[in-house]
Coordinates of C-alpha atoms and ligand atoms in Angstrom, one line a residue:
M42 CA 28.7 159.4 172.5
D43 CA 27.6 161.3 174.2
A44 CA 27.7 164.9 175.0
A45 CA 30.9 163.8 177.6
S46 CA 32.8 161.9 175.4
P47 CA 35.8 163.2 173.8
T48 CA 35.3 163.3 170.0
P49 CA 38.0 163.7 167.1
T50 CA 37.9 167.1 165.7
D51 CA 39.1 165.6 162.3
N52 CA 39.6 166.8 158.7
Q53 CA 42.8 165.1 158.8
S54 CA 41.9 164.9 155.1
S55 CA 43.3 168.1 154.6
A56 CA 47.1 167.0 155.9
P57 CA 49.5 167.6 152.9
A58 CA 49.9 164.5 151.0
V59 CA 52.8 164.3 150.9
S60 CA 56.0 161.4 152.2
I61 CA 56.8 161.8 156.0
G62 CA 61.4 161.8 155.9
A63 CA 62.6 159.4 158.9
E64 CA 66.4 161.5 159.4
W65 CA 66.7 160.6 162.8
W66 CA 66.1 164.5 164.3
R67 CA 62.8 164.4 163.1
S68 CA 61.6 162.5 166.2
A69 CA 64.5 162.8 167.7
V70 CA 64.6 164.4 172.4
I71 CA 67.9 165.7 172.6
Y72 CA 69.5 166.2 175.7
Q73 CA 71.5 169.5 176.5
I74 CA 74.3 169.0 178.6
Y75 CA 75.3 172.8 179.8
P76 CA 79.1 171.0 181.1
R77 CA 79.8 173.5 183.8
S78 CA 77.7 172.7 185.8
F79 CA 76.5 168.2 184.5
A80 CA 79.9 166.7 185.7
D81 CA 83.4 167.8 186.8
A82 CA 85.8 164.9 187.2
N83 CA 88.8 167.1 188.1
G84 CA 86.8 168.2 191.5
D85 CA 87.3 172.1 190.6
G86 CA 84.0 173.4 190.6
I87 CA 83.3 173.3 187.2
G88 CA 81.7 170.3 185.0
D89 CA 84.1 169.2 182.5
L90 CA 84.3 166.4 179.1
P91 CA 85.8 163.6 181.5
G92 CA 82.6 164.3 183.9
I93 CA 80.7 164.4 180.7
T94 CA 81.8 160.7 179.3
S95 CA 81.8 159.1 183.1
R96 CA 78.1 159.8 182.7
L97 CA 76.9 159.2 179.5
D98 CA 75.5 155.4 181.1
S99 CA 72.3 157.2 182.9
L100 CA 71.4 159.1 179.8
Q101 CA 71.6 156.2 177.8
H102 CA 69.8 154.9 180.4
L103 CA 67.3 157.8 180.1
G104 CA 66.6 156.8 176.7
I105 CA 67.5 160.4 174.9
D106 CA 68.5 160.2 171.1
A107 CA 71.3 162.8 171.5
I108 CA 72.8 165.6 173.4
W109 CA 73.7 168.9 173.4
L110 CA 76.1 170.6 174.8
S111 CA 77.0 174.1 175.8
P112 CA 79.7 176.2 174.4
F113 CA 83.2 174.3 175.7
M114 CA 85.6 176.4 173.1
T115 CA 88.4 178.2 174.6
S116 CA 86.9 181.1 176.2
P117 CA 87.8 183.9 178.9
Q118 CA 84.5 182.2 180.3
R119 CA 82.7 186.4 180.2
D120 CA 79.4 185.0 179.3
A121 CA 79.9 181.4 180.9
G122 CA 81.2 180.1 177.2
Y123 CA 79.0 182.0 174.7
D124 CA 82.1 184.5 174.7
V125 CA 84.4 182.2 172.3
A126 CA 88.2 182.8 172.2
D127 CA 89.2 180.3 169.3
Y128 CA 86.7 178.4 167.1
C129 CA 88.9 175.1 167.0
D130 CA 89.9 174.3 171.0
V131 CA 88.4 173.0 173.9
D132 CA 89.3 175.1 177.1
P133 CA 91.0 174.1 179.6
L134 CA 88.1 174.4 181.9
F135 CA 87.3 171.1 180.3
G136 CA 89.7 169.3 178.7
T137 CA 91.1 169.1 175.4
L138 CA 90.1 167.8 172.1
A139 CA 91.5 164.7 173.2
D140 CA 88.6 164.8 175.9
F141 CA 86.3 165.4 173.0
D142 CA 86.8 162.8 171.0
A143 CA 86.6 160.2 173.8
M144 CA 83.5 161.6 174.8
T145 CA 82.4 161.8 171.7
A146 CA 83.0 157.9 170.8
A147 CA 81.6 157.2 174.1
A148 CA 78.7 158.9 172.9
H149 CA 78.5 156.5 169.7
A150 CA 78.7 153.8 171.2
R151 CA 75.7 154.5 173.3
G152 CA 73.5 155.4 169.9
I153 CA 73.4 159.5 171.4
R154 CA 74.9 161.7 169.3
V155 CA 76.4 164.5 169.5
I156 CA 75.4 167.8 168.9
V157 CA 78.1 171.2 169.1
D158 CA 77.2 174.7 170.2
L159 CA 77.9 177.2 167.4
V160 CA 78.2 181.5 168.5
P161 CA 78.7 182.8 165.4
N162 CA 76.8 185.8 165.9
H163 CA 80.0 187.3 168.1
S164 CA 83.7 186.7 169.9
S165 CA 84.8 186.8 172.6
S166 CA 87.3 190.5 172.9
D167 CA 90.5 187.7 173.4
H168 CA 90.0 186.6 169.9
R169 CA 92.7 186.8 168.0
W170 CA 91.1 188.4 165.4
F171 CA 89.5 191.5 167.6
Q172 CA 92.4 191.9 168.8
E173 CA 94.3 192.3 165.6
A174 CA 91.0 194.2 164.6
L175 CA 91.7 196.6 167.8
A176 CA 95.8 197.5 166.5
A177 CA 94.2 198.0 163.2
A178 CA 93.8 201.5 162.0
P179 CA 89.6 202.6 161.1
G180 CA 88.8 200.8 157.7
S181 CA 92.0 198.3 157.8
P182 CA 90.3 194.4 156.7
E183 CA 90.7 193.7 160.5
R184 CA 88.3 196.1 160.9
A185 CA 85.7 195.0 158.3
R186 CA 85.7 192.1 159.8
Y187 CA 83.5 193.1 163.4
L188 CA 80.7 196.6 163.1
F189 CA 83.6 199.7 164.5
R190 CA 81.8 202.0 164.0
D191 CA 82.8 206.6 163.9
G192 CA 81.0 207.7 166.5
K193 CA 78.5 210.5 166.5
G194 CA 78.9 214.3 168.0
E195 CA 81.8 216.8 167.2
H196 CA 84.4 214.3 168.4
G197 CA 82.6 211.2 167.4
E198 CA 81.8 210.5 171.8
I199 CA 78.1 210.4 170.8
A200 CA 78.1 206.1 170.4
P201 CA 76.8 205.4 166.6
N202 CA 72.9 204.0 167.3
N203 CA 70.8 203.7 170.6
W204 CA 71.3 200.3 170.1
E205 CA 70.8 198.4 174.0
S206 CA 72.5 195.3 174.8
V207 CA 70.9 192.0 175.8
F208 CA 72.6 192.2 179.2
G209 CA 71.6 195.8 179.8
G210 CA 73.7 199.3 179.2
P211 CA 74.0 200.6 175.7
A212 CA 75.5 198.0 172.5
W213 CA 78.5 199.9 172.1
T214 CA 81.9 200.0 172.8
R215 CA 84.7 202.9 171.9
I216 CA 88.0 201.8 171.8
T217 CA 91.0 203.9 172.5
E218 CA 93.2 203.5 169.4
A219 CA 96.6 202.5 169.0
D220 CA 98.2 206.0 169.6
G221 CA 96.2 206.8 172.4
T222 CA 93.2 208.6 171.3
P223 CA 89.2 207.7 171.7
G224 CA 88.5 206.0 169.1
Q225 CA 85.6 204.3 166.9
W226 CA 83.0 202.5 168.5
Y227 CA 82.2 198.5 168.3
L228 CA 79.0 196.8 168.4
H229 CA 78.4 194.3 171.4
I230 CA 74.4 193.4 171.1
F231 CA 75.2 191.3 175.0
D232 CA 78.4 192.0 176.7
S233 CA 81.1 194.2 175.8
S234 CA 83.7 191.4 175.1
Q235 CA 81.3 189.4 172.8
P236 CA 82.2 192.1 169.4
D237 CA 79.2 191.7 166.9
F238 CA 81.4 189.9 163.2
D239 CA 79.9 191.7 160.8
W240 CA 78.7 188.9 158.5
T241 CA 78.3 190.3 155.3
N242 CA 82.4 190.0 155.2
E243 CA 83.1 187.3 152.9
W244 CA 86.4 186.6 155.0
V245 CA 84.7 186.0 158.0
R246 CA 81.6 183.7 155.8
E247 CA 84.7 181.9 155.2
Q248 CA 86.5 181.6 158.8
F249 CA 83.2 179.8 159.8
R250 CA 82.9 177.3 156.9
G251 CA 86.4 176.3 157.7
I252 CA 85.0 176.2 161.5
L253 CA 82.2 174.0 161.1
R254 CA 84.0 172.0 159.1
F255 CA 87.0 171.3 161.5
W256 CA 83.7 170.0 164.3
L257 CA 82.4 167.5 160.8
D258 CA 85.6 166.2 160.7
R259 CA 85.4 165.0 164.3
G260 CA 82.4 163.0 164.4
V261 CA 79.9 166.0 165.4
D262 CA 76.6 165.6 164.5
G263 CA 75.4 168.7 164.1
F264 CA 75.1 172.3 165.8
R265 CA 72.9 174.8 167.7
V266 CA 73.4 178.1 166.4
D267 CA 74.0 180.2 169.2
V268 CA 71.7 183.7 168.3
A269 CA 70.8 183.0 164.3
H270 CA 68.7 185.3 164.4
G271 CA 70.6 188.1 164.9
M272 CA 73.9 187.8 162.7
I273 CA 72.3 190.7 160.3
K274 CA 71.6 194.0 161.1
A275 CA 69.9 195.5 159.4
D276 CA 71.2 198.5 156.5
G277 CA 72.4 202.1 158.5
L278 CA 72.1 200.6 161.8
P279 CA 68.5 202.4 162.2
D280 CA 67.4 203.5 166.1
Y281 CA 65.4 201.2 167.3
T282 CA 63.9 201.0 170.8
P283 CA 62.7 197.8 172.2
P284 CA 58.4 197.6 173.6
A285 CA 59.4 197.2 177.0
A286 CA 57.2 194.2 177.8
G287 CA 59.0 191.7 175.5
G288 CA 61.9 189.3 176.0
S289 CA 65.8 189.9 175.7
M290 CA 66.6 187.8 173.5
G291 CA 63.3 189.4 171.0
G292 CA 60.4 187.1 170.9
A293 CA 57.2 187.8 172.6
A294 CA 56.4 188.5 176.3
P295 CA 56.7 185.5 178.5
A296 CA 53.9 183.5 179.9
I297 CA 53.1 184.2 183.3
G298 CA 51.9 180.3 185.6
A299 CA 49.0 179.6 184.2
E300 CA 48.0 182.8 183.2
G301 CA 49.7 184.9 181.2
A302 CA 49.2 187.2 178.5
A303 CA 51.3 184.4 176.1
G304 CA 47.3 183.7 176.8
T305 CA 45.9 185.9 174.9
A306 CA 47.3 185.8 171.9
A307 CA 46.9 183.1 171.5
A308 CA 43.1 182.4 172.4
A309 CA 42.7 184.3 169.5
A310 CA 43.8 181.8 167.2
A311 CA 42.5 179.3 168.4
S312 CA 39.1 179.7 166.8
S313 CA 40.8 179.9 163.3
T314 CA 43.0 176.6 163.7
E315 CA 40.5 173.6 165.1
T316 CA 42.5 170.3 163.5
I317 CA 45.6 170.1 162.8
I318 CA 47.3 167.9 161.4
G319 CA 50.4 165.6 160.8
A320 CA 53.0 164.9 160.3
S321 CA 55.8 166.8 159.2
S322 CA 57.5 166.0 155.8
S323 CA 60.5 166.6 153.7
T324 CA 59.1 168.0 150.7
P325 CA 57.6 171.0 151.3
P326 CA 53.1 171.2 150.5
V327 CA 53.9 173.2 147.2
G328 CA 52.3 176.6 147.7
L329 CA 52.2 176.7 151.8
E330 CA 55.1 177.9 151.8
P331 CA 55.1 181.8 153.5
E332 CA 56.4 184.9 151.4
I333 CA 58.6 187.2 153.3
D334 CA 57.6 189.6 155.2
A335 CA 54.1 188.8 155.1
G336 CA 52.1 191.4 157.7
W337 CA 54.4 190.1 160.3
P338 CA 55.8 192.7 163.3
E339 CA 58.2 194.7 161.7
S340 CA 61.5 193.4 163.6
A341 CA 64.1 194.6 165.6
P342 CA 66.9 195.5 163.6
Y343 CA 69.8 193.4 164.8
W344 CA 67.1 190.1 164.8
G345 CA 65.2 188.4 162.3
Q346 CA 67.0 190.3 158.9
D347 CA 65.7 188.5 156.0
G348 CA 69.6 188.0 155.2
V349 CA 70.6 185.8 157.6
H350 CA 68.9 182.7 154.9
E351 CA 71.5 182.5 152.5
I352 CA 73.7 182.6 154.9
Y353 CA 72.0 179.3 156.5
R354 CA 72.2 178.1 153.1
D355 CA 75.3 178.0 152.3
W356 CA 76.0 176.3 155.9
H357 CA 73.3 173.7 154.7
E358 CA 75.8 173.2 151.7
V359 CA 78.3 172.4 153.8
L360 CA 76.8 170.3 156.0
A361 CA 75.4 168.1 152.9
A362 CA 78.8 167.1 152.0
Y363 CA 79.1 164.8 155.1
P364 CA 77.5 161.7 155.2
G365 CA 74.9 160.6 158.4
D366 CA 72.0 163.4 158.1
R367 CA 74.2 165.9 160.4
V368 CA 71.9 168.6 162.5
L369 CA 71.8 172.4 162.1
C370 CA 69.4 173.6 165.1
A371 CA 68.8 177.3 165.2
E372 CA 68.0 179.8 167.9
A373 CA 65.6 181.9 167.5
W374 CA 64.3 184.4 169.1
V375 CA 61.4 185.5 166.2
E376 CA 57.8 185.5 166.0
P377 CA 55.4 184.2 164.2
L378 CA 55.9 181.1 164.5
E379 CA 55.5 181.0 160.0
K380 CA 58.8 183.6 160.3
M381 CA 60.3 181.2 162.3
A382 CA 59.8 178.4 159.8
L383 CA 61.6 180.2 157.5
W384 CA 65.1 179.1 159.1
V385 CA 63.9 175.6 158.7
R386 CA 63.5 176.0 155.0
P387 CA 64.3 172.1 152.7
D388 CA 68.0 173.5 152.0
E389 CA 68.3 175.8 155.2
M390 CA 68.1 174.7 159.8
Q391 CA 66.9 171.1 160.4
Q392 CA 65.6 172.6 163.4
A393 CA 64.6 175.3 165.0
F394 CA 63.5 176.1 168.2
N395 CA 59.8 176.8 169.2
F396 CA 60.2 178.9 172.3
P397 CA 56.6 180.4 171.2
Y398 CA 55.6 177.2 172.6
L399 CA 58.2 178.1 176.0
E400 CA 56.3 181.1 176.0
T401 CA 52.5 180.1 176.5
P402 CA 51.4 179.5 179.9
W403 CA 50.4 176.6 181.6
N404 CA 47.0 176.7 180.0
A405 CA 44.7 174.1 177.5
A406 CA 43.0 176.8 176.0
A407 CA 45.9 178.5 175.4
L408 CA 48.1 175.1 174.5
R409 CA 46.5 174.4 171.9
P410 CA 46.3 177.2 169.5
V411 CA 50.3 176.8 169.8
I412 CA 51.3 173.4 169.5
N413 CA 48.5 173.6 166.2
E414 CA 50.7 176.7 164.8
S415 CA 53.4 174.7 165.4
I416 CA 52.5 172.3 163.4
R417 CA 50.8 173.3 160.5
A418 CA 54.6 176.2 159.5
F419 CA 56.8 173.7 160.1
A420 CA 55.1 171.4 157.7
A421 CA 54.3 174.4 155.7
V422 CA 58.7 173.6 154.9
G423 CA 58.3 170.7 155.3
A424 CA 59.7 170.2 159.2
P425 CA 59.1 169.0 161.6
S426 CA 58.2 170.7 165.0
T427 CA 60.4 171.2 168.2
W428 CA 59.6 171.1 171.3
V429 CA 61.4 172.6 174.7
L430 CA 60.1 174.0 177.8
S431 CA 64.0 175.0 179.7
N432 CA 67.1 176.2 178.5
H433 CA 70.4 177.6 180.6
D434 CA 68.3 181.4 179.3
V435 CA 65.1 180.5 181.0
V436 CA 63.5 180.1 184.8
R437 CA 63.3 176.3 185.2
H438 CA 60.1 175.5 184.0
A439 CA 59.5 173.3 187.6
S440 CA 59.3 177.4 189.0
R441 CA 58.0 179.8 186.0
L442 CA 55.1 177.7 185.6
A443 CA 53.7 178.3 189.4
L444 CA 55.2 182.0 188.9
T445 CA 52.5 184.8 189.9
A446 CA 54.8 188.0 188.6
E447 CA 55.6 188.8 185.2
N448 CA 59.1 188.0 184.3
P449 CA 60.8 188.2 180.9
Q450 CA 63.0 186.2 179.5
G451 CA 66.7 186.1 181.3
H452 CA 65.5 188.9 184.2
G453 CA 65.3 185.3 186.3
I454 CA 63.9 185.0 190.0
G455 CA 65.6 186.1 192.7
P456 CA 65.5 186.8 196.9
K457 CA 63.3 190.3 196.0
S458 CA 61.5 189.0 193.0
P459 CA 57.7 189.5 193.3
G460 CA 54.8 186.4 192.6
K461 CA 57.6 184.0 193.1
P462 CA 56.4 180.1 193.2
D463 CA 55.6 177.4 195.1
R464 CA 57.7 174.6 194.4
A465 CA 54.6 172.2 194.8
V466 CA 52.3 173.8 192.2
G467 CA 55.3 174.4 189.6
L468 CA 56.5 170.5 190.0
R469 CA 53.4 169.4 189.5
R470 CA 53.1 171.8 186.2
A471 CA 55.9 170.7 185.3
R472 CA 55.7 166.5 185.1
A473 CA 52.2 167.8 183.6
A474 CA 53.8 169.9 180.8
S475 CA 56.6 167.7 180.3
S476 CA 54.0 164.8 179.8
V477 CA 52.3 166.8 177.2
M478 CA 55.6 167.9 175.6
L479 CA 57.1 164.7 174.9
A480 CA 53.7 163.5 173.9
L481 CA 54.1 165.5 170.6
P482 CA 55.2 164.9 167.7
G483 CA 58.3 166.5 166.1
G484 CA 62.0 166.9 168.0
A485 CA 61.5 167.7 171.8
Y486 CA 64.6 169.4 173.3
V487 CA 65.0 168.5 177.2
Y488 CA 67.3 169.9 179.4
Q489 CA 69.8 169.0 181.8
G490 CA 68.0 168.5 185.4
E491 CA 64.6 168.7 183.8
E492 CA 63.5 165.6 184.8
L493 CA 64.7 165.7 188.2
G494 CA 62.5 167.8 188.6
L495 CA 64.8 170.7 190.1
P496 CA 63.7 173.8 190.6
E497 CA 65.5 177.2 189.6
V498 CA 67.0 178.3 192.4
I499 CA 66.4 181.6 194.0
D500 CA 67.8 182.6 197.0
L501 CA 71.5 182.6 195.6
P502 CA 73.4 184.7 197.3
D503 CA 74.4 188.2 195.7
D504 CA 78.2 187.8 195.6
A505 CA 77.9 183.6 194.0
R506 CA 76.2 185.0 191.5
Q507 CA 77.6 185.6 188.0
D508 CA 76.1 186.1 184.6
P509 CA 76.7 189.6 182.7
T510 CA 72.7 189.7 183.1
W511 CA 73.2 191.0 186.8
F512 CA 76.2 193.7 186.4
R513 CA 75.1 195.7 183.3
T514 CA 72.4 196.1 184.7
N515 CA 73.6 197.7 188.6
H516 CA 71.5 194.2 189.8
E517 CA 67.8 194.9 188.8
R518 CA 67.6 191.9 186.3
Y519 CA 69.1 188.4 188.6
G520 CA 69.5 186.9 185.3
R521 CA 69.8 183.4 184.9
D522 CA 72.1 181.9 187.2
G523 CA 69.8 180.0 189.4
C524 CA 68.7 176.9 185.9
R525 CA 72.3 176.8 186.2
V526 CA 73.6 175.1 189.1
P527 CA 75.2 172.2 189.1
I528 CA 72.7 168.8 189.1
P529 CA 72.6 166.4 191.6
W530 CA 74.1 163.2 191.6
E531 CA 73.8 160.6 194.6
A532 CA 72.3 162.1 197.5
G533 CA 74.3 163.4 200.6
H534 CA 77.8 163.1 199.1
P535 CA 79.9 166.3 198.5
A536 CA 78.0 168.9 195.7
Y537 CA 75.6 165.6 195.6
G538 CA 78.0 163.8 193.4
F539 CA 78.8 166.8 191.3
N540 CA 82.4 166.0 191.8
T541 CA 83.4 164.4 195.1
T542 CA 85.5 167.4 196.4
G543 CA 82.1 169.2 197.4
A544 CA 84.0 172.8 194.9
S545 CA 80.6 174.0 192.5
W546 CA 81.2 177.3 190.9
L547 CA 78.0 178.3 191.7
P548 CA 76.9 177.4 195.5
Q549 CA 74.1 174.4 195.4
P550 CA 70.7 174.9 197.9
D551 CA 70.7 172.5 201.0
D552 CA 67.7 171.2 200.6
W553 CA 68.1 168.4 197.0
N554 CA 69.1 165.2 198.3
D555 CA 65.8 164.4 196.9
Y556 CA 65.8 165.2 193.8
S557 CA 68.8 163.3 192.9
R558 CA 69.4 161.3 190.3
D559 CA 70.5 158.1 192.4
A560 CA 67.3 158.8 194.8
Q561 CA 64.9 158.8 192.1
A562 CA 66.7 155.8 190.1
G563 CA 64.4 153.0 190.5
I564 CA 61.1 155.0 192.8
A565 CA 57.6 154.6 191.8
G566 CA 56.1 158.1 191.0
S567 CA 59.6 160.0 190.8
T568 CA 60.2 163.0 188.1
L569 CA 63.0 160.6 186.2
E570 CA 61.1 157.7 186.6
L571 CA 58.5 159.4 184.6
Y572 CA 60.5 160.6 182.4
R573 CA 61.8 157.0 181.6
T574 CA 58.8 155.2 180.9
L575 CA 57.6 158.8 178.8
L576 CA 60.4 158.9 176.5
T577 CA 60.2 154.5 176.9
A578 CA 56.1 154.8 175.9
R579 CA 57.1 157.2 173.0
K580 CA 59.6 155.3 171.4
Q581 CA 57.8 152.6 171.0
H582 CA 55.0 153.4 169.8
G583 CA 55.9 155.8 167.3
L584 CA 55.3 159.5 168.7
G585 CA 58.0 161.3 167.4
L586 CA 57.0 161.2 163.5
G587 CA 52.6 160.7 164.1
S588 CA 50.2 163.1 163.8
V589 CA 47.6 165.1 166.0
T590 CA 43.7 164.8 165.9
W591 CA 42.3 166.5 168.8
L592 CA 39.4 165.7 171.0
D593 CA 36.9 167.5 171.8
G594 CA 33.6 167.8 174.6
V595 CA 35.8 167.4 177.6
P596 CA 36.1 170.7 179.7
E597 CA 37.9 173.4 178.2
T598 CA 40.6 174.0 180.6
V599 CA 41.9 170.2 178.9
L600 CA 44.0 169.4 176.1
A601 CA 43.7 166.8 174.6
F602 CA 44.4 164.8 171.8
T603 CA 45.3 161.8 170.2
N604 CA 48.7 161.6 168.9
R605 CA 49.1 159.3 165.8
G606 CA 52.6 157.0 166.1
T607 CA 53.4 154.4 163.7
T608 CA 54.2 152.0 166.2
G609 CA 51.1 152.5 168.0
A610 CA 48.8 155.3 169.3
V611 CA 48.3 157.6 172.3
T612 CA 45.6 159.9 173.6
V613 CA 46.3 162.2 176.1
L614 CA 44.7 164.5 178.5
A615 CA 46.1 167.1 179.9
N616 CA 44.2 169.0 182.7
T617 CA 45.5 172.9 183.3
G618 CA 43.0 173.5 185.4
S619 CA 42.4 173.9 189.5
E620 CA 39.4 171.4 189.7
P621 CA 39.6 167.7 189.0
V622 CA 37.9 166.5 185.9
E623 CA 36.3 163.2 185.2
V624 CA 37.4 160.6 182.0
P625 CA 36.1 160.6 179.6
A626 CA 33.7 157.0 179.4
P627 CA 35.1 155.5 176.5
L628 CA 38.2 155.8 177.4
L629 CA 37.1 154.7 181.0
D630 CA 39.1 150.6 180.7
T631 CA 41.7 152.2 178.5
H632 CA 45.0 151.2 179.6
V633 CA 46.4 153.7 180.9
L634 CA 50.4 154.5 180.4
Q635 CA 51.4 156.7 183.0
A636 CA 49.9 159.6 184.9
S637 CA 51.9 162.6 185.8
G638 CA 50.9 162.6 189.7
P639 CA 48.1 160.6 190.8
F640 CA 45.7 159.5 189.2
D641 CA 42.7 157.0 190.7
G642 CA 41.7 156.0 186.3
T643 CA 38.3 158.3 186.9
T644 CA 39.5 161.7 188.2
I645 CA 42.1 163.5 186.6
D646 CA 43.5 166.2 189.1
A647 CA 44.5 169.4 188.9
D648 CA 48.7 170.0 186.6
T649 CA 47.9 166.1 186.0
T650 CA 48.5 164.6 182.5
V651 CA 46.9 160.9 181.5
W652 CA 48.5 159.2 179.0
F653 CA 45.7 156.3 177.6
E654 CA 46.9 153.6 175.0
A655 CA 44.9 154.3 172.0
S656 CA 43.3 151.1 169.6
D657 CA 42.0 153.6 166.7
R658 CA 45.0 153.4 164.9
Ligands
NOJ827 C1 72.1 182.9 173.2 C2 73.2 182.1 174.1 O1 72.1 180.2 174.8 C3 73.2 183.1 175.8 O2 73.3 181.9 177.1 C4 74.5 183.5 175.8 O3 74.6 184.1 176.7 C5 73.7 184.8 174.4 N1 73.4 183.9 173.1 C6 75.1 185.6 173.6 O4 76.0 184.0 173.0
CA828 CA1 86.5 170.8 186.4

């Protein structure tokens, strides 16, 4: 091979010699439905369960394996349903339990599994358990369900510690006792309407075992576990001041467009991880499991505490009593990846969202070590890596990857934000980035609308915004509404076919006709067809259970690897740079499976990813 040829960096012999489990979630593509914004059957402007049922054919056609639904349980909706007032019922906004059963049956009939959101860190303050706690006396068993504490100062007028809410402002609220006097304080890591449970209390644990069984009995295939890294707080609730640059839910500073802070740390790791290895296994290789607190950066006293693991071991047992590979997927904003991998040890959860990957900028030098480390760290505990680029808490990647100013997770972008993204650049990068993500082995998450190339909605009117972040920061942070706008189905229809009335809980932009599903279906080159082709090829080649080998001898702006799947192999070249690059000679006559942008067969343009059929299986 000449110098310009890609050469495999291949020391796969160091891969753990273990068998690969074939459970569905090891390779699944899971589609996140944000129920308020997916499809609205009754036309009140808020998406609902019958709406989801009516659109399942589109998801089957897209080729995903499972859906995960953000919360639809009874809730006053102060945090869009992440404030649950009854864990075992459907909020009338979204329908009924019968609607849920019908939706689940319809999904299963199409071969689509169903994952529901579980919110165990906190309930709504409207929950009967919290109302009973308010009515009971300090020190009572009812108060012990939550984290009530006496205040400091002569009259208890100072909050028990200095913690700040993720949404801004203090994490403590003082109550008025039943006799009308100023009373104790309760902890809420999120909004004041979301009191945190005390998970050291066995009573709380028992309630949640019952909640898991309630949904498992209804046939759900698993749970996405909200704030899975936050349920246990450090003993004594010590004061803590978070670093200024971090994301609001823990984790690192976020990516900026194609450069980004994350690039520096990731690049530093690059030299030590030249090759990787393959597919995850069901048996952890002995001796590779990381030791707890292996020199990792100090966690906030409310994130990533070791005590969470015994809760997940307990839940693992609850799920294991049911047939059919039910799953727990952790929302755990912890770093490094090796620490996150503790959440998916063989007796804990099955998956954890790979937020370090999400936070990596569109930059080959930064992406390669993160991908390497992800596969290595998760394989070391016998779990698959996961990959995710967007969800309902982050700026959509069709905008985020073109930001030119720092934008910490949860802050959002709005009319006055610096470094606003160029829409064409963002879409080009998003299509290229998704083409990388869907070529990787393990589980992948797709957030509703990304298959349409939807951008973040930046210019929502101030009076339309609903995220508590917007209110708790006195409008300093825009929050997450921009990624939650109801998605377009049919061009030229009221609310773009989200419903038939035109109502929409967040206003949709005027220029979304071209993003609508029907405007893209069957149109060569559309983002929808790109996703469909990638998902089909991913399945045909068995890439979800494959293994990655890096190809060297390409420009440093190019990410180049082969994924050898169980039934085929694909070589991926992603040009993250700003200049076109030549296709290396050995690939010139290779069959092209898909390109994320225009491709003439010889030159890969900036921000473009190409999948080649690989023959060297
Ligand atoms: C994480 C969820 O994804 C987010 O939307 C929510 O606001 C917080 N957890 C609190 O439940
Ligand atoms: Ca509705």
